[in-house]
PDB file of C-alpha atoms in Angstrom:
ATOM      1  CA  UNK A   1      35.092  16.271 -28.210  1.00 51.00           C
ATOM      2  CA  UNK A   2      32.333  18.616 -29.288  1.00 58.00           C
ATOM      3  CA  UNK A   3      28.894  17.825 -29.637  1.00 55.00           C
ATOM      4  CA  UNK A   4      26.749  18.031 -32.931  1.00 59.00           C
ATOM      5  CA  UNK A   5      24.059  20.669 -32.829  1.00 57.00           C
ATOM      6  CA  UNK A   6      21.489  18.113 -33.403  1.00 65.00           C
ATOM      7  CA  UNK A   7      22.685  15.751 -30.210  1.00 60.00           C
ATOM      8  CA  UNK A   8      22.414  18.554 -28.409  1.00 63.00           C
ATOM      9  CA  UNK A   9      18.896  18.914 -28.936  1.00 55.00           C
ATOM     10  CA  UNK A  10      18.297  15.543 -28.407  1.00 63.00           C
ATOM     11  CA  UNK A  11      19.444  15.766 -25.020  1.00 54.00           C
ATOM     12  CA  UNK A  12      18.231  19.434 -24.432  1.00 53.00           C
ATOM     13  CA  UNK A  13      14.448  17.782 -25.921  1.00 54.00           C
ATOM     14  CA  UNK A  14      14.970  14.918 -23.312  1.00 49.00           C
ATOM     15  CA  UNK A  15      15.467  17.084 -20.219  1.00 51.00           C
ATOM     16  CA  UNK A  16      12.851  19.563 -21.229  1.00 48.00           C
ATOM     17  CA  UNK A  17      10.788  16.265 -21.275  1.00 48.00           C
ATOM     18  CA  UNK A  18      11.443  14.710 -18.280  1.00 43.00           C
ATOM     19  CA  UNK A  19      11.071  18.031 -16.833  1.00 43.00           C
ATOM     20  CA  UNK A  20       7.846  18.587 -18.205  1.00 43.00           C
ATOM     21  CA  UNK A  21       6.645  15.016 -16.860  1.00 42.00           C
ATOM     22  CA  UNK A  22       7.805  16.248 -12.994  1.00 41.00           C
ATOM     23  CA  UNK A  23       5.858  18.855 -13.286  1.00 41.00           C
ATOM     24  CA  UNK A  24       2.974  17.286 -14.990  1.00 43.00           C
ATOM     25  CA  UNK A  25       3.199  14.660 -12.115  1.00 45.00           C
ATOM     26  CA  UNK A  26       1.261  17.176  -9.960  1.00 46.00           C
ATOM     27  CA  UNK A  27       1.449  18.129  -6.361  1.00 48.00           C
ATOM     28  CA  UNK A  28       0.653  15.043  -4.168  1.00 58.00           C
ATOM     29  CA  UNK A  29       1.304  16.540  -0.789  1.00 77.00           C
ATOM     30  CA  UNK A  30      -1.405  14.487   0.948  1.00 78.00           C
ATOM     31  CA  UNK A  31      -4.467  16.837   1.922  1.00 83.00           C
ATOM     32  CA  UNK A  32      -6.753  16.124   5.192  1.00 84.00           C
ATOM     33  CA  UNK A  33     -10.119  14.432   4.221  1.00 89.00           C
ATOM     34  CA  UNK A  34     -12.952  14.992   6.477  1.00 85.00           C
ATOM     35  CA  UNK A  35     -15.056  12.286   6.468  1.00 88.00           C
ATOM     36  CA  UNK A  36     -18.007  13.014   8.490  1.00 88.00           C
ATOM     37  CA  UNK A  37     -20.571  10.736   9.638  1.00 92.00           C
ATOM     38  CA  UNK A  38     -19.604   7.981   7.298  1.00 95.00           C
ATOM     39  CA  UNK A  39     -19.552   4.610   9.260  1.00 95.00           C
ATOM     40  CA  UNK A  40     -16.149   3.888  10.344  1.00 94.00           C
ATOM     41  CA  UNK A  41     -14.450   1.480   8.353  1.00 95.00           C
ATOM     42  CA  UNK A  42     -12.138   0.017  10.627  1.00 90.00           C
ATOM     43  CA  UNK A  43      -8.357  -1.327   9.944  1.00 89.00           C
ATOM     44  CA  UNK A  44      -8.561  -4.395   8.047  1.00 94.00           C
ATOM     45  CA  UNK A  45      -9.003  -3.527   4.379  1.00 95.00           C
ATOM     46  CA  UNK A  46     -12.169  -3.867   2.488  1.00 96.00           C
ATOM     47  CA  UNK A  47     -12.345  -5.366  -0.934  1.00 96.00           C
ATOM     48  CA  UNK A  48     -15.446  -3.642  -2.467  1.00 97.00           C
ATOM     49  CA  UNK A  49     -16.380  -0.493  -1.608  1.00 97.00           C
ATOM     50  CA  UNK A  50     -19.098  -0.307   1.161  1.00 98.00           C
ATOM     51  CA  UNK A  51     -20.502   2.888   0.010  1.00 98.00           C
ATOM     52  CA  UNK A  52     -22.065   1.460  -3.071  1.00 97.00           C
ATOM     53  CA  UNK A  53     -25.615   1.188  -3.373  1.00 97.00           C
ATOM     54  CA  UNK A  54     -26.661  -1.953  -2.324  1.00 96.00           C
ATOM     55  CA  UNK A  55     -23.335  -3.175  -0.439  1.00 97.00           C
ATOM     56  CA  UNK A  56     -22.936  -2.274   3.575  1.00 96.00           C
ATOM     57  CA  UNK A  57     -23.365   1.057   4.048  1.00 97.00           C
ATOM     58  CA  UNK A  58     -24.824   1.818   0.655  1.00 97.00           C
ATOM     59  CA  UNK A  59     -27.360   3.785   2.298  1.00 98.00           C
ATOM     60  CA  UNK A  60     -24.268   6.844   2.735  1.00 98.00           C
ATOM     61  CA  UNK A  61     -23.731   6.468  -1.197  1.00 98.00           C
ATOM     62  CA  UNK A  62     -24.531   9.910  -1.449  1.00 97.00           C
ATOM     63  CA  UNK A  63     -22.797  11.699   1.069  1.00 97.00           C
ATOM     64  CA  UNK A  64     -19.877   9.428   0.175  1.00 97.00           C
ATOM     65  CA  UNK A  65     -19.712  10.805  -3.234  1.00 97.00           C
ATOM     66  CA  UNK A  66     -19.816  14.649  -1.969  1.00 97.00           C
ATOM     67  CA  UNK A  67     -16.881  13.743   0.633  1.00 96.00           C
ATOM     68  CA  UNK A  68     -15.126  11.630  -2.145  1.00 96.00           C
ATOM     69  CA  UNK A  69     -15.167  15.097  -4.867  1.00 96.00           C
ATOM     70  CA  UNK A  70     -13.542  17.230  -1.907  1.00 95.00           C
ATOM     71  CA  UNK A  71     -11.715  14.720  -1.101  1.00 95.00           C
ATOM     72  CA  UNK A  72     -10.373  13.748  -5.141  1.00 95.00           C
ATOM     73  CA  UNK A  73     -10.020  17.258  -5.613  1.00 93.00           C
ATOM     74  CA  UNK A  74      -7.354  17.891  -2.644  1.00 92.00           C
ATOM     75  CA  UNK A  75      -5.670  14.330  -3.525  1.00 92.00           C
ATOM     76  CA  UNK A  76      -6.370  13.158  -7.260  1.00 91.00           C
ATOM     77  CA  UNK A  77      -7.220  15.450  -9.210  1.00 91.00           C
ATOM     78  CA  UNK A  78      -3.706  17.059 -10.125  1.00 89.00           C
ATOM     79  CA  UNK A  79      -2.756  13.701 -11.289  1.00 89.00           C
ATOM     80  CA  UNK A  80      -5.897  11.942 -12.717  1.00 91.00           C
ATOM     81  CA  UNK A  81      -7.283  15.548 -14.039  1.00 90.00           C
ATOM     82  CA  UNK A  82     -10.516  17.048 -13.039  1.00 91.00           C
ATOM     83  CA  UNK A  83     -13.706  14.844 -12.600  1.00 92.00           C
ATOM     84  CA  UNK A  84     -11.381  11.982 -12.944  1.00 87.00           C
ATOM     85  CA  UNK A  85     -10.849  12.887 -16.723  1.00 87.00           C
ATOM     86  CA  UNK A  86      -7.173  11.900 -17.302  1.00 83.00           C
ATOM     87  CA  UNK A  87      -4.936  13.713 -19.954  1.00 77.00           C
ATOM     88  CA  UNK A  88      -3.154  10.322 -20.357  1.00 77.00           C
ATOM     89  CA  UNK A  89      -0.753   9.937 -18.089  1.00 81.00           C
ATOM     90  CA  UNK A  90      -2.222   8.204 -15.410  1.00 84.00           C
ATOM     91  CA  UNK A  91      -5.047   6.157 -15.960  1.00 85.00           C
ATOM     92  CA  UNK A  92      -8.924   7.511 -16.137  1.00 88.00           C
ATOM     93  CA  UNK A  93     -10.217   6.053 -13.048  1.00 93.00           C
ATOM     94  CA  UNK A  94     -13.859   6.630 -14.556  1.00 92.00           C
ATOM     95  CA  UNK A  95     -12.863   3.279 -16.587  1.00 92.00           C
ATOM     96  CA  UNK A  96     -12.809   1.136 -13.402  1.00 91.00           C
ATOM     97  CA  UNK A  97     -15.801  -1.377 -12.886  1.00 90.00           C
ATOM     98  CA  UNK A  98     -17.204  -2.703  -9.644  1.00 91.00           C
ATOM     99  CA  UNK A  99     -14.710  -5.695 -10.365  1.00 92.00           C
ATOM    100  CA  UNK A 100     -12.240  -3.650  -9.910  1.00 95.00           C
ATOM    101  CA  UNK A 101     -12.526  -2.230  -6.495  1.00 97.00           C
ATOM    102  CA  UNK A 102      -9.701  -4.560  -5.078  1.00 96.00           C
ATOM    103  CA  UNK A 103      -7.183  -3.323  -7.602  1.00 95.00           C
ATOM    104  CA  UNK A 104      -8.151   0.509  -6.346  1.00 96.00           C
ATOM    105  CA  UNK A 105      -7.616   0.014  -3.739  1.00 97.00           C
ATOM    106  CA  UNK A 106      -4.248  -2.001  -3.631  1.00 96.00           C
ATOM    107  CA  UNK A 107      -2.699   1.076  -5.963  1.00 95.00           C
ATOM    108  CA  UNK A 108      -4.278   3.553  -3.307  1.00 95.00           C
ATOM    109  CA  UNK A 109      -3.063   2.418  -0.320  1.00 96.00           C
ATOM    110  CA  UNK A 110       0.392   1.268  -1.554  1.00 95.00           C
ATOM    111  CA  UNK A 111       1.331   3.412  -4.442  1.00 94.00           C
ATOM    112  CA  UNK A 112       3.080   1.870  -7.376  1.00 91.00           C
ATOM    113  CA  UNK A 113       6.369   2.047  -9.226  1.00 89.00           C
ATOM    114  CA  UNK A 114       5.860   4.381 -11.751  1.00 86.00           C
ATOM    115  CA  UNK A 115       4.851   7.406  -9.488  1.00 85.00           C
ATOM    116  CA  UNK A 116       1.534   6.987  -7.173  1.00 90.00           C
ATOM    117  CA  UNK A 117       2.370   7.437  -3.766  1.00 91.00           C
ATOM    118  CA  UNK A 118       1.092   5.491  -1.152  1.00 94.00           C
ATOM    119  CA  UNK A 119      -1.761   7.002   0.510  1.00 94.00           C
ATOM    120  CA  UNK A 120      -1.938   4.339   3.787  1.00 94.00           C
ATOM    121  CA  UNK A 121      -0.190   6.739   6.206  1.00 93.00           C
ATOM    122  CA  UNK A 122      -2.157   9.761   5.284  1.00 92.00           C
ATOM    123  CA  UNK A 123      -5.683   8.746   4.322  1.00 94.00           C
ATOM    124  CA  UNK A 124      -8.331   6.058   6.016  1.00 94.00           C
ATOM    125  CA  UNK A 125     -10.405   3.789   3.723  1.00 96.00           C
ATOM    126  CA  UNK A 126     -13.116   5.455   4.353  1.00 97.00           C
ATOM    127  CA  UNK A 127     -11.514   8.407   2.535  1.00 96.00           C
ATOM    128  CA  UNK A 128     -10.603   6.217  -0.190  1.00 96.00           C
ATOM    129  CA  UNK A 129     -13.851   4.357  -0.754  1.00 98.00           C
ATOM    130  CA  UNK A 130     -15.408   7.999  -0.657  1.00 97.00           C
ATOM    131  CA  UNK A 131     -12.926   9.140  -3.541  1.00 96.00           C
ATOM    132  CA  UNK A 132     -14.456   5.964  -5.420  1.00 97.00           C
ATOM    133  CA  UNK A 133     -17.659   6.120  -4.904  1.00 98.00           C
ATOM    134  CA  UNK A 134     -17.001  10.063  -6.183  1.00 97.00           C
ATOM    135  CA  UNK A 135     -15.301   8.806  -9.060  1.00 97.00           C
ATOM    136  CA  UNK A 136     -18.345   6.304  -9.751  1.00 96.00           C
ATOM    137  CA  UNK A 137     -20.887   8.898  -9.660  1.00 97.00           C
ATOM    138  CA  UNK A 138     -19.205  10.509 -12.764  1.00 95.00           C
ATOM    139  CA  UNK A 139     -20.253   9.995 -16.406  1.00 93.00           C
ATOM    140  CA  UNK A 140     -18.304   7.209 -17.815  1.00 88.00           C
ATOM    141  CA  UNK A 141     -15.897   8.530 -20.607  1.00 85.00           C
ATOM    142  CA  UNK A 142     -17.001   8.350 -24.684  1.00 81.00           C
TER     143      UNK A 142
END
């Protein structure tokens, strides 16, 4: 049975598609995140991130933030777009309130089922409350 020209285009549009959403995916090979002489976080998962002024260890806001943009950069940013400014795909992290730091970091360290990987076996929380406290330190979007 032969197929119409315009089927096959529908199915040649499709592929190209889901093709073009691989690739748009980005490159989430997990990167190495130095994180100096930030306080060490320990094992048992933190709801709010320390880093922000006036929490724990708000004091290392700042040098949080610079290890957090390396850090977003290696890890993130292929996904979530540069300074956190998604293209739509994935959702702009700028968005995210202080409210919602136990959602963060749920998706971070477990991934979810549309494409986030889980970042537990290749990043410590103190890498991913830097990224945050990075992502914080940016402009909110318009």
């Amino acid at each position: 049975m032969a197929m119409s020209f315009s089927l096959k285009a529908i199915v040649a549009s499709a592929m190209f598609g889901l093709a073009g959403f691989a690739i748009a995916h980005g490159n989430v090979t997990p990167q190495e995140v130095d994180t100096g002489n930030l306080p060490e976080l320990g094992d048992e998962v933190r709801i709010e991130n320390p880093f922000r002024e006036g929490n724990e260890f708000g004091e290392f806001n700042a040098q949080a933030a610079k290890i957090g943009e390396s850090a977003y950069a290696g890890n993130c940013a292929a996904c979530h777009g540069i300074r956190a400014m998604s293209g739509g795909l994935t959702p702009d992290l700028r968005e995210l309130t202080e409210w919602d730091d136990e959602y963060y970091i749920g998706r971070v360290m477990n991934g979810t089922d549309r494409g986030m990987p889980s970042w537990k076996k290749s990043m410590d929380q103190n890498a991913m409350w830097a990224i945050r406290t990075y992502v914080e330190s940016l402009p909110k979007p318009e």
